[in-house]
PDB file of C-alpha atoms in Angstrom:
ATOM      1  CA  MET A 186     -84.835 -62.922 -30.352  1.00  0.00           C
ATOM      2  CA  ASP A 187     -81.189 -63.580 -30.046  1.00  0.00           C
ATOM      3  CA  ASN A 188     -79.020 -64.310 -27.191  1.00  0.00           C
ATOM      4  CA  GLN A 189     -81.161 -66.955 -25.623  1.00  0.00           C
ATOM      5  CA  PHE A 190     -78.282 -69.477 -24.881  1.00  0.00           C
ATOM      6  CA  TYR A 191     -78.185 -68.847 -21.109  1.00  0.00           C
ATOM      7  CA  ALA A 192     -81.867 -68.979 -20.782  1.00  0.00           C
ATOM      8  CA  TYR A 193     -81.887 -72.259 -22.709  1.00  0.00           C
ATOM      9  CA  LEU A 194     -79.184 -73.731 -20.375  1.00  0.00           C
ATOM     10  CA  SER A 195     -81.398 -72.840 -17.288  1.00  0.00           C
ATOM     11  CA  ARG A 196     -84.007 -75.146 -18.737  1.00  0.00           C
ATOM     12  CA  MET A 197     -81.863 -78.230 -17.831  1.00  0.00           C
ATOM     13  CA  LYS A 198     -83.604 -78.502 -14.609  1.00  0.00           C
ATOM     14  CA  TYR A 199     -86.785 -79.541 -16.521  1.00  0.00           C
ATOM     15  CA  ILE A 200     -85.214 -82.436 -18.393  1.00  0.00           C
ATOM     16  CA  SER A 201     -85.577 -85.828 -16.534  1.00  0.00           C
ATOM     17  CA  ARG A 202     -83.263 -88.556 -17.026  1.00  0.00           C
ATOM     18  CA  TRP A 203     -83.896 -92.355 -16.642  1.00  0.00           C
ATOM     19  CA  SER A 204     -87.411 -91.957 -18.204  1.00  0.00           C
ATOM     20  CA  LEU A 205     -87.942 -95.638 -18.987  1.00  0.00           C
ATOM     21  CA  MET A 206     -87.072 -96.670 -15.419  1.00  0.00           C
ATOM     22  CA  HIS A 207     -89.111 -96.432 -12.182  1.00  0.00           C
ATOM     23  CA  ASN A 208     -87.242 -93.969 -10.077  1.00  0.00           C
ATOM     24  CA  SER A 209     -87.074 -93.601  -6.314  1.00  0.00           C
ATOM     25  CA  SER A 210     -85.879 -90.077  -6.948  1.00  0.00           C
ATOM     26  CA  ASN A 211     -85.999 -88.070 -10.055  1.00  0.00           C
ATOM     27  CA  GLU A 212     -82.728 -86.912 -11.522  1.00  0.00           C
ATOM     28  CA  THR A 213     -82.589 -83.852 -13.828  1.00  0.00           C
ATOM     29  CA  LEU A 214     -80.043 -83.077 -16.502  1.00  0.00           C
ATOM     30  CA  SER A 215     -78.870 -79.972 -14.164  1.00  0.00           C
ATOM     31  CA  GLU A 216     -78.239 -82.521 -11.366  1.00  0.00           C
ATOM     32  CA  HIS A 217     -76.469 -84.991 -13.693  1.00  0.00           C
ATOM     33  CA  THR A 218     -74.455 -82.246 -15.343  1.00  0.00           C
ATOM     34  CA  LEU A 219     -73.043 -80.960 -12.019  1.00  0.00           C
ATOM     35  CA  GLN A 220     -72.300 -84.287 -10.845  1.00  0.00           C
ATOM     36  CA  VAL A 221     -70.526 -85.281 -14.254  1.00  0.00           C
ATOM     37  CA  ALA A 222     -68.388 -81.965 -13.913  1.00  0.00           C
ATOM     38  CA  ILE A 223     -67.459 -82.838 -10.203  1.00  0.00           C
ATOM     39  CA  LEU A 224     -66.539 -86.306 -11.177  1.00  0.00           C
ATOM     40  CA  THR A 225     -64.502 -85.203 -14.250  1.00  0.00           C
ATOM     41  CA  HIS A 226     -62.600 -82.882 -11.924  1.00  0.00           C
ATOM     42  CA  ALA A 227     -61.901 -85.619  -9.438  1.00  0.00           C
ATOM     43  CA  LEU A 228     -60.697 -87.944 -12.317  1.00  0.00           C
ATOM     44  CA  CYS A 229     -58.444 -85.108 -13.481  1.00  0.00           C
ATOM     45  CA  VAL A 230     -56.956 -84.623  -9.885  1.00  0.00           C
ATOM     46  CA  ILE A 231     -56.378 -88.328  -9.596  1.00  0.00           C
ATOM     47  CA  ALA A 232     -54.782 -88.445 -12.909  1.00  0.00           C
ATOM     48  CA  ARG A 233     -52.310 -85.690 -12.112  1.00  0.00           C
ATOM     49  CA  ARG A 234     -51.528 -86.604  -8.501  1.00  0.00           C
ATOM     50  CA  ARG A 235     -51.438 -90.339  -8.706  1.00  0.00           C
ATOM     51  CA  PHE A 236     -50.397 -91.064 -12.214  1.00  0.00           C
ATOM     52  CA  GLY A 237     -48.393 -87.851 -13.239  1.00  0.00           C
ATOM     53  CA  ARG A 238     -50.568 -87.195 -16.274  1.00  0.00           C
ATOM     54  CA  GLN A 239     -50.683 -83.593 -17.617  1.00  0.00           C
ATOM     55  CA  VAL A 240     -54.440 -83.408 -17.935  1.00  0.00           C
ATOM     56  CA  ASP A 241     -56.041 -79.972 -18.966  1.00  0.00           C
ATOM     57  CA  THR A 242     -58.414 -79.953 -15.948  1.00  0.00           C
ATOM     58  CA  ALA A 243     -60.183 -76.628 -16.967  1.00  0.00           C
ATOM     59  CA  LYS A 244     -60.867 -77.875 -20.491  1.00  0.00           C
ATOM     60  CA  ALA A 245     -62.202 -81.226 -18.991  1.00  0.00           C
ATOM     61  CA  VAL A 246     -64.397 -79.867 -16.568  1.00  0.00           C
ATOM     62  CA  LEU A 247     -65.892 -77.292 -19.196  1.00  0.00           C
ATOM     63  CA  CYS A 248     -66.448 -80.103 -21.669  1.00  0.00           C
ATOM     64  CA  ALA A 249     -68.305 -81.908 -18.838  1.00  0.00           C
ATOM     65  CA  LEU A 250     -70.522 -79.016 -18.090  1.00  0.00           C
ATOM     66  CA  TYR A 251     -71.729 -78.916 -21.723  1.00  0.00           C
ATOM     67  CA  HIS A 252     -71.416 -82.719 -22.576  1.00  0.00           C
ATOM     68  CA  ASP A 253     -75.457 -83.084 -22.508  1.00  0.00           C
ATOM     69  CA  ALA A 254     -76.351 -79.406 -23.134  1.00  0.00           C
ATOM     70  CA  PRO A 255     -78.015 -80.489 -26.461  1.00  0.00           C
ATOM     71  CA  GLU A 256     -80.525 -82.634 -24.594  1.00  0.00           C
ATOM     72  CA  ILE A 257     -82.230 -79.173 -23.665  1.00  0.00           C
ATOM     73  CA  ILE A 258     -83.528 -79.378 -27.228  1.00  0.00           C
ATOM     74  CA  THR A 259     -83.583 -83.131 -28.007  1.00  0.00           C
ATOM     75  CA  GLY A 260     -84.543 -84.587 -24.408  1.00  0.00           C
ATOM     76  CA  ASP A 261     -82.837 -87.394 -23.013  1.00  0.00           C
ATOM     77  CA  LEU A 262     -83.052 -90.474 -25.283  1.00  0.00           C
ATOM     78  CA  PRO A 263     -82.757 -93.459 -23.190  1.00  0.00           C
ATOM     79  CA  THR A 264     -79.594 -95.693 -23.648  1.00  0.00           C
ATOM     80  CA  PRO A 265     -81.263 -98.812 -24.795  1.00  0.00           C
ATOM     81  CA  VAL A 266     -83.082 -96.673 -27.522  1.00  0.00           C
ATOM     82  CA  LYS A 267     -80.064 -94.612 -28.389  1.00  0.00           C
ATOM     83  CA  TYR A 268     -77.647 -97.564 -28.941  1.00  0.00           C
ATOM     84  CA  TYR A 269     -80.324-100.077 -30.365  1.00  0.00           C
ATOM     85  CA  ASN A 270     -78.406-100.241 -33.463  1.00  0.00           C
ATOM     86  CA  PRO A 271     -75.733 -98.320 -35.560  1.00  0.00           C
ATOM     87  CA  ALA A 272     -78.305 -96.469 -37.741  1.00  0.00           C
ATOM     88  CA  ILE A 273     -80.202 -95.101 -34.578  1.00  0.00           C
ATOM     89  CA  ARG A 274     -76.851 -94.304 -32.864  1.00  0.00           C
ATOM     90  CA  ASP A 275     -75.353 -92.378 -35.873  1.00  0.00           C
ATOM     91  CA  ALA A 276     -78.563 -90.462 -36.609  1.00  0.00           C
ATOM     92  CA  TYR A 277     -78.970 -89.424 -33.007  1.00  0.00           C
ATOM     93  CA  ARG A 278     -75.320 -88.135 -32.776  1.00  0.00           C
ATOM     94  CA  GLU A 279     -76.288 -86.030 -35.886  1.00  0.00           C
ATOM     95  CA  ILE A 280     -79.420 -84.747 -34.018  1.00  0.00           C
ATOM     96  CA  GLU A 281     -77.113 -84.065 -30.919  1.00  0.00           C
ATOM     97  CA  ARG A 282     -74.759 -82.176 -33.234  1.00  0.00           C
ATOM     98  CA  THR A 283     -77.447 -80.093 -34.768  1.00  0.00           C
ATOM     99  CA  ALA A 284     -78.942 -79.355 -31.305  1.00  0.00           C
ATOM    100  CA  ALA A 285     -75.404 -78.162 -30.227  1.00  0.00           C
ATOM    101  CA  GLU A 286     -74.986 -75.805 -33.201  1.00  0.00           C
ATOM    102  CA  LYS A 287     -78.475 -74.417 -32.518  1.00  0.00           C
ATOM    103  CA  LEU A 288     -77.552 -73.627 -28.902  1.00  0.00           C
ATOM    104  CA  LEU A 289     -74.263 -72.120 -30.065  1.00  0.00           C
ATOM    105  CA  SER A 290     -76.168 -69.872 -32.454  1.00  0.00           C
ATOM    106  CA  MET A 291     -77.883 -68.259 -29.653  1.00  0.00           C
ATOM    107  CA  LEU A 292     -74.782 -66.646 -28.628  1.00  0.00           C
ATOM    108  CA  PRO A 293     -73.249 -63.498 -29.900  1.00  0.00           C
ATOM    109  CA  GLN A 294     -70.474 -64.320 -32.526  1.00  0.00           C
ATOM    110  CA  ASP A 295     -67.727 -63.084 -30.275  1.00  0.00           C
ATOM    111  CA  LEU A 296     -68.874 -65.355 -27.432  1.00  0.00           C
ATOM    112  CA  GLU A 297     -69.593 -68.374 -29.504  1.00  0.00           C
ATOM    113  CA  ASP A 298     -66.024 -69.480 -30.260  1.00  0.00           C
ATOM    114  CA  GLU A 299     -65.241 -69.488 -26.554  1.00  0.00           C
ATOM    115  CA  TYR A 300     -68.084 -72.286 -25.998  1.00  0.00           C
ATOM    116  CA  ARG A 301     -67.458 -74.253 -29.207  1.00  0.00           C
ATOM    117  CA  ALA A 302     -64.419 -76.074 -27.904  1.00  0.00           C
ATOM    118  CA  SER A 303     -66.319 -77.132 -24.845  1.00  0.00           C
ATOM    119  CA  PHE A 304     -69.351 -78.513 -27.024  1.00  0.00           C
ATOM    120  CA  PHE A 305     -67.164 -80.173 -29.563  1.00  0.00           C
ATOM    121  CA  CYS A 306     -64.112 -81.215 -27.541  1.00  0.00           C
ATOM    122  CA  GLU A 307     -61.524 -83.141 -29.772  1.00  0.00           C
ATOM    123  CA  ASP A 308     -59.044 -83.900 -27.036  1.00  0.00           C
ATOM    124  CA  ARG A 309     -59.178 -87.716 -26.782  1.00  0.00           C
ATOM    125  CA  GLU A 310     -57.719 -87.653 -23.115  1.00  0.00           C
ATOM    126  CA  VAL A 311     -60.377 -85.196 -21.982  1.00  0.00           C
ATOM    127  CA  LEU A 312     -63.299 -87.027 -23.877  1.00  0.00           C
ATOM    128  CA  ASP A 313     -62.230 -90.316 -22.088  1.00  0.00           C
ATOM    129  CA  LEU A 314     -62.386 -88.726 -18.641  1.00  0.00           C
ATOM    130  CA  VAL A 315     -65.757 -86.989 -19.293  1.00  0.00           C
ATOM    131  CA  LYS A 316     -66.956 -90.124 -20.647  1.00  0.00           C
ATOM    132  CA  ALA A 317     -65.947 -91.994 -17.564  1.00  0.00           C
ATOM    133  CA  ALA A 318     -67.357 -89.390 -15.304  1.00  0.00           C
ATOM    134  CA  ASP A 319     -70.672 -89.769 -17.195  1.00  0.00           C
ATOM    135  CA  LYS A 320     -70.585 -93.460 -16.493  1.00  0.00           C
ATOM    136  CA  LEU A 321     -69.655 -93.016 -12.828  1.00  0.00           C
ATOM    137  CA  GLY A 322     -72.760 -90.695 -12.398  1.00  0.00           C
ATOM    138  CA  ALA A 323     -74.944 -93.395 -13.994  1.00  0.00           C
ATOM    139  CA  LEU A 324     -73.336 -95.963 -11.545  1.00  0.00           C
ATOM    140  CA  ILE A 325     -73.930 -93.630  -8.564  1.00  0.00           C
ATOM    141  CA  LYS A 326     -77.459 -93.233  -9.663  1.00  0.00           C
ATOM    142  CA  CYS A 327     -77.878 -97.114  -9.735  1.00  0.00           C
ATOM    143  CA  LEU A 328     -76.394 -97.494  -6.326  1.00  0.00           C
ATOM    144  CA  GLU A 329     -78.547 -94.899  -4.837  1.00  0.00           C
ATOM    145  CA  GLU A 330     -81.566 -96.309  -6.414  1.00  0.00           C
ATOM    146  CA  GLU A 331     -80.589 -99.931  -5.110  1.00  0.00           C
ATOM    147  CA  ARG A 332     -80.149 -98.416  -1.831  1.00  0.00           C
ATOM    148  CA  MET A 333     -83.400 -97.195  -1.647  1.00  0.00           C
ATOM    149  CA  GLY A 334     -84.801-100.754  -2.467  1.00  0.00           C
ATOM    150  CA  ASN A 335     -85.317-100.106  -6.230  1.00  0.00           C
ATOM    151  CA  ARG A 336     -84.293-103.266  -7.966  1.00  0.00           C
ATOM    152  CA  GLU A 337     -85.235-101.708 -11.311  1.00  0.00           C
ATOM    153  CA  PHE A 338     -81.531-100.428 -11.573  1.00  0.00           C
ATOM    154  CA  VAL A 339     -79.714-103.769 -10.901  1.00  0.00           C
ATOM    155  CA  ARG A 340     -79.017-104.613 -14.446  1.00  0.00           C
ATOM    156  CA  ALA A 341     -78.197-100.938 -15.343  1.00  0.00           C
ATOM    157  CA  ARG A 342     -75.802-101.092 -12.491  1.00  0.00           C
ATOM    158  CA  GLU A 343     -74.206-104.273 -13.784  1.00  0.00           C
ATOM    159  CA  ALA A 344     -73.908-103.078 -17.383  1.00  0.00           C
ATOM    160  CA  THR A 345     -72.389 -99.598 -16.201  1.00  0.00           C
ATOM    161  CA  GLU A 346     -69.822-101.501 -14.042  1.00  0.00           C
ATOM    162  CA  GLN A 347     -68.724-103.566 -16.944  1.00  0.00           C
ATOM    163  CA  ALA A 348     -68.477-100.467 -19.128  1.00  0.00           C
ATOM    164  CA  LEU A 349     -66.358 -98.705 -16.600  1.00  0.00           C
ATOM    165  CA  ARG A 350     -64.050-101.842 -16.360  1.00  0.00           C
ATOM    166  CA  GLU A 351     -63.623-102.105 -20.064  1.00  0.00           C
ATOM    167  CA  MET A 352     -62.448 -98.329 -20.274  1.00  0.00           C
ATOM    168  CA  ASP A 353     -59.301 -99.582 -18.231  1.00  0.00           C
ATOM    169  CA  LEU A 354     -58.657 -95.931 -16.935  1.00  0.00           C
ATOM    170  CA  PRO A 355     -56.508 -96.092 -13.747  1.00  0.00           C
ATOM    171  CA  GLU A 356     -58.322 -93.079 -12.369  1.00  0.00           C
ATOM    172  CA  VAL A 357     -61.659 -94.745 -12.585  1.00  0.00           C
ATOM    173  CA  LYS A 358     -60.260 -97.716 -10.869  1.00  0.00           C
ATOM    174  CA  VAL A 359     -58.835 -95.357  -8.045  1.00  0.00           C
ATOM    175  CA  PHE A 360     -62.233 -93.614  -7.667  1.00  0.00           C
ATOM    176  CA  MET A 361     -64.289 -96.707  -7.626  1.00  0.00           C
ATOM    177  CA  LYS A 362     -61.948 -98.388  -5.025  1.00  0.00           C
ATOM    178  CA  GLU A 363     -61.470 -95.197  -2.775  1.00  0.00           C
ATOM    179  CA  PHE A 364     -64.603 -93.174  -3.086  1.00  0.00           C
ATOM    180  CA  LEU A 365     -67.547 -95.223  -4.654  1.00  0.00           C
ATOM    181  CA  PRO A 366     -68.300 -97.192  -1.555  1.00  0.00           C
ATOM    182  CA  ALA A 367     -69.359 -94.138   0.373  1.00  0.00           C
ATOM    183  CA  TYR A 368     -72.349 -93.727  -2.184  1.00  0.00           C
ATOM    184  CA  THR A 369     -73.787 -96.810  -0.676  1.00  0.00           C
ATOM    185  CA  LEU A 370     -73.960 -95.260   2.775  1.00  0.00           C
ATOM    186  CA  THR A 371     -77.006 -93.467   4.490  1.00  0.00           C
ATOM    187  CA  LEU A 372     -76.576 -89.936   5.773  1.00  0.00           C
ATOM    188  CA  ASP A 373     -76.291 -91.244   9.153  1.00  0.00           C
ATOM    189  CA  GLU A 374     -73.511 -93.630   8.265  1.00  0.00           C
ATOM    190  CA  LEU A 375     -71.545 -90.771   6.560  1.00  0.00           C
ATOM    191  CA  GLU A 376     -69.260 -89.275   9.255  1.00  0.00           C
TER     192      GLU A 376
END
């Protein structure tokens, strides 16, 4: 049966992330994807308003929406496994590419081209912002888990903070300074 693309996307809610870690709160691929899209939008707004960069916000947010869509087929491979060595990393990239092609093939041809650019973004500026948003999402997850008393995420937080610093993106620095501290607050502490 053709045209299963949207039905497959709706299954993001069944893919759990952080599978090798004890979680206080489960995070699904759906939740992660929404957060990365929101964070990508935030980084684009900061880039434009604070640094005068001409970022294609719509393209960036669309790329964020589909950045992990292949995981509907592959599942979420934990980072320590995915990046264990270059051979595994490269093989997994090819698996993700094949899964993305499979998803795109579930669309009618006249719609497929509209989605291809979001699945296979080649704009370096956009890719950098989506990757940074993805890392910020991971950092937020770590902060939330630590706030719940879960020390399982301490090393992941430290590694993610280091990765974000190494990206050296001014938008990320602004977000981390101005917006990230609020993620450590309880509901009662948020005004």
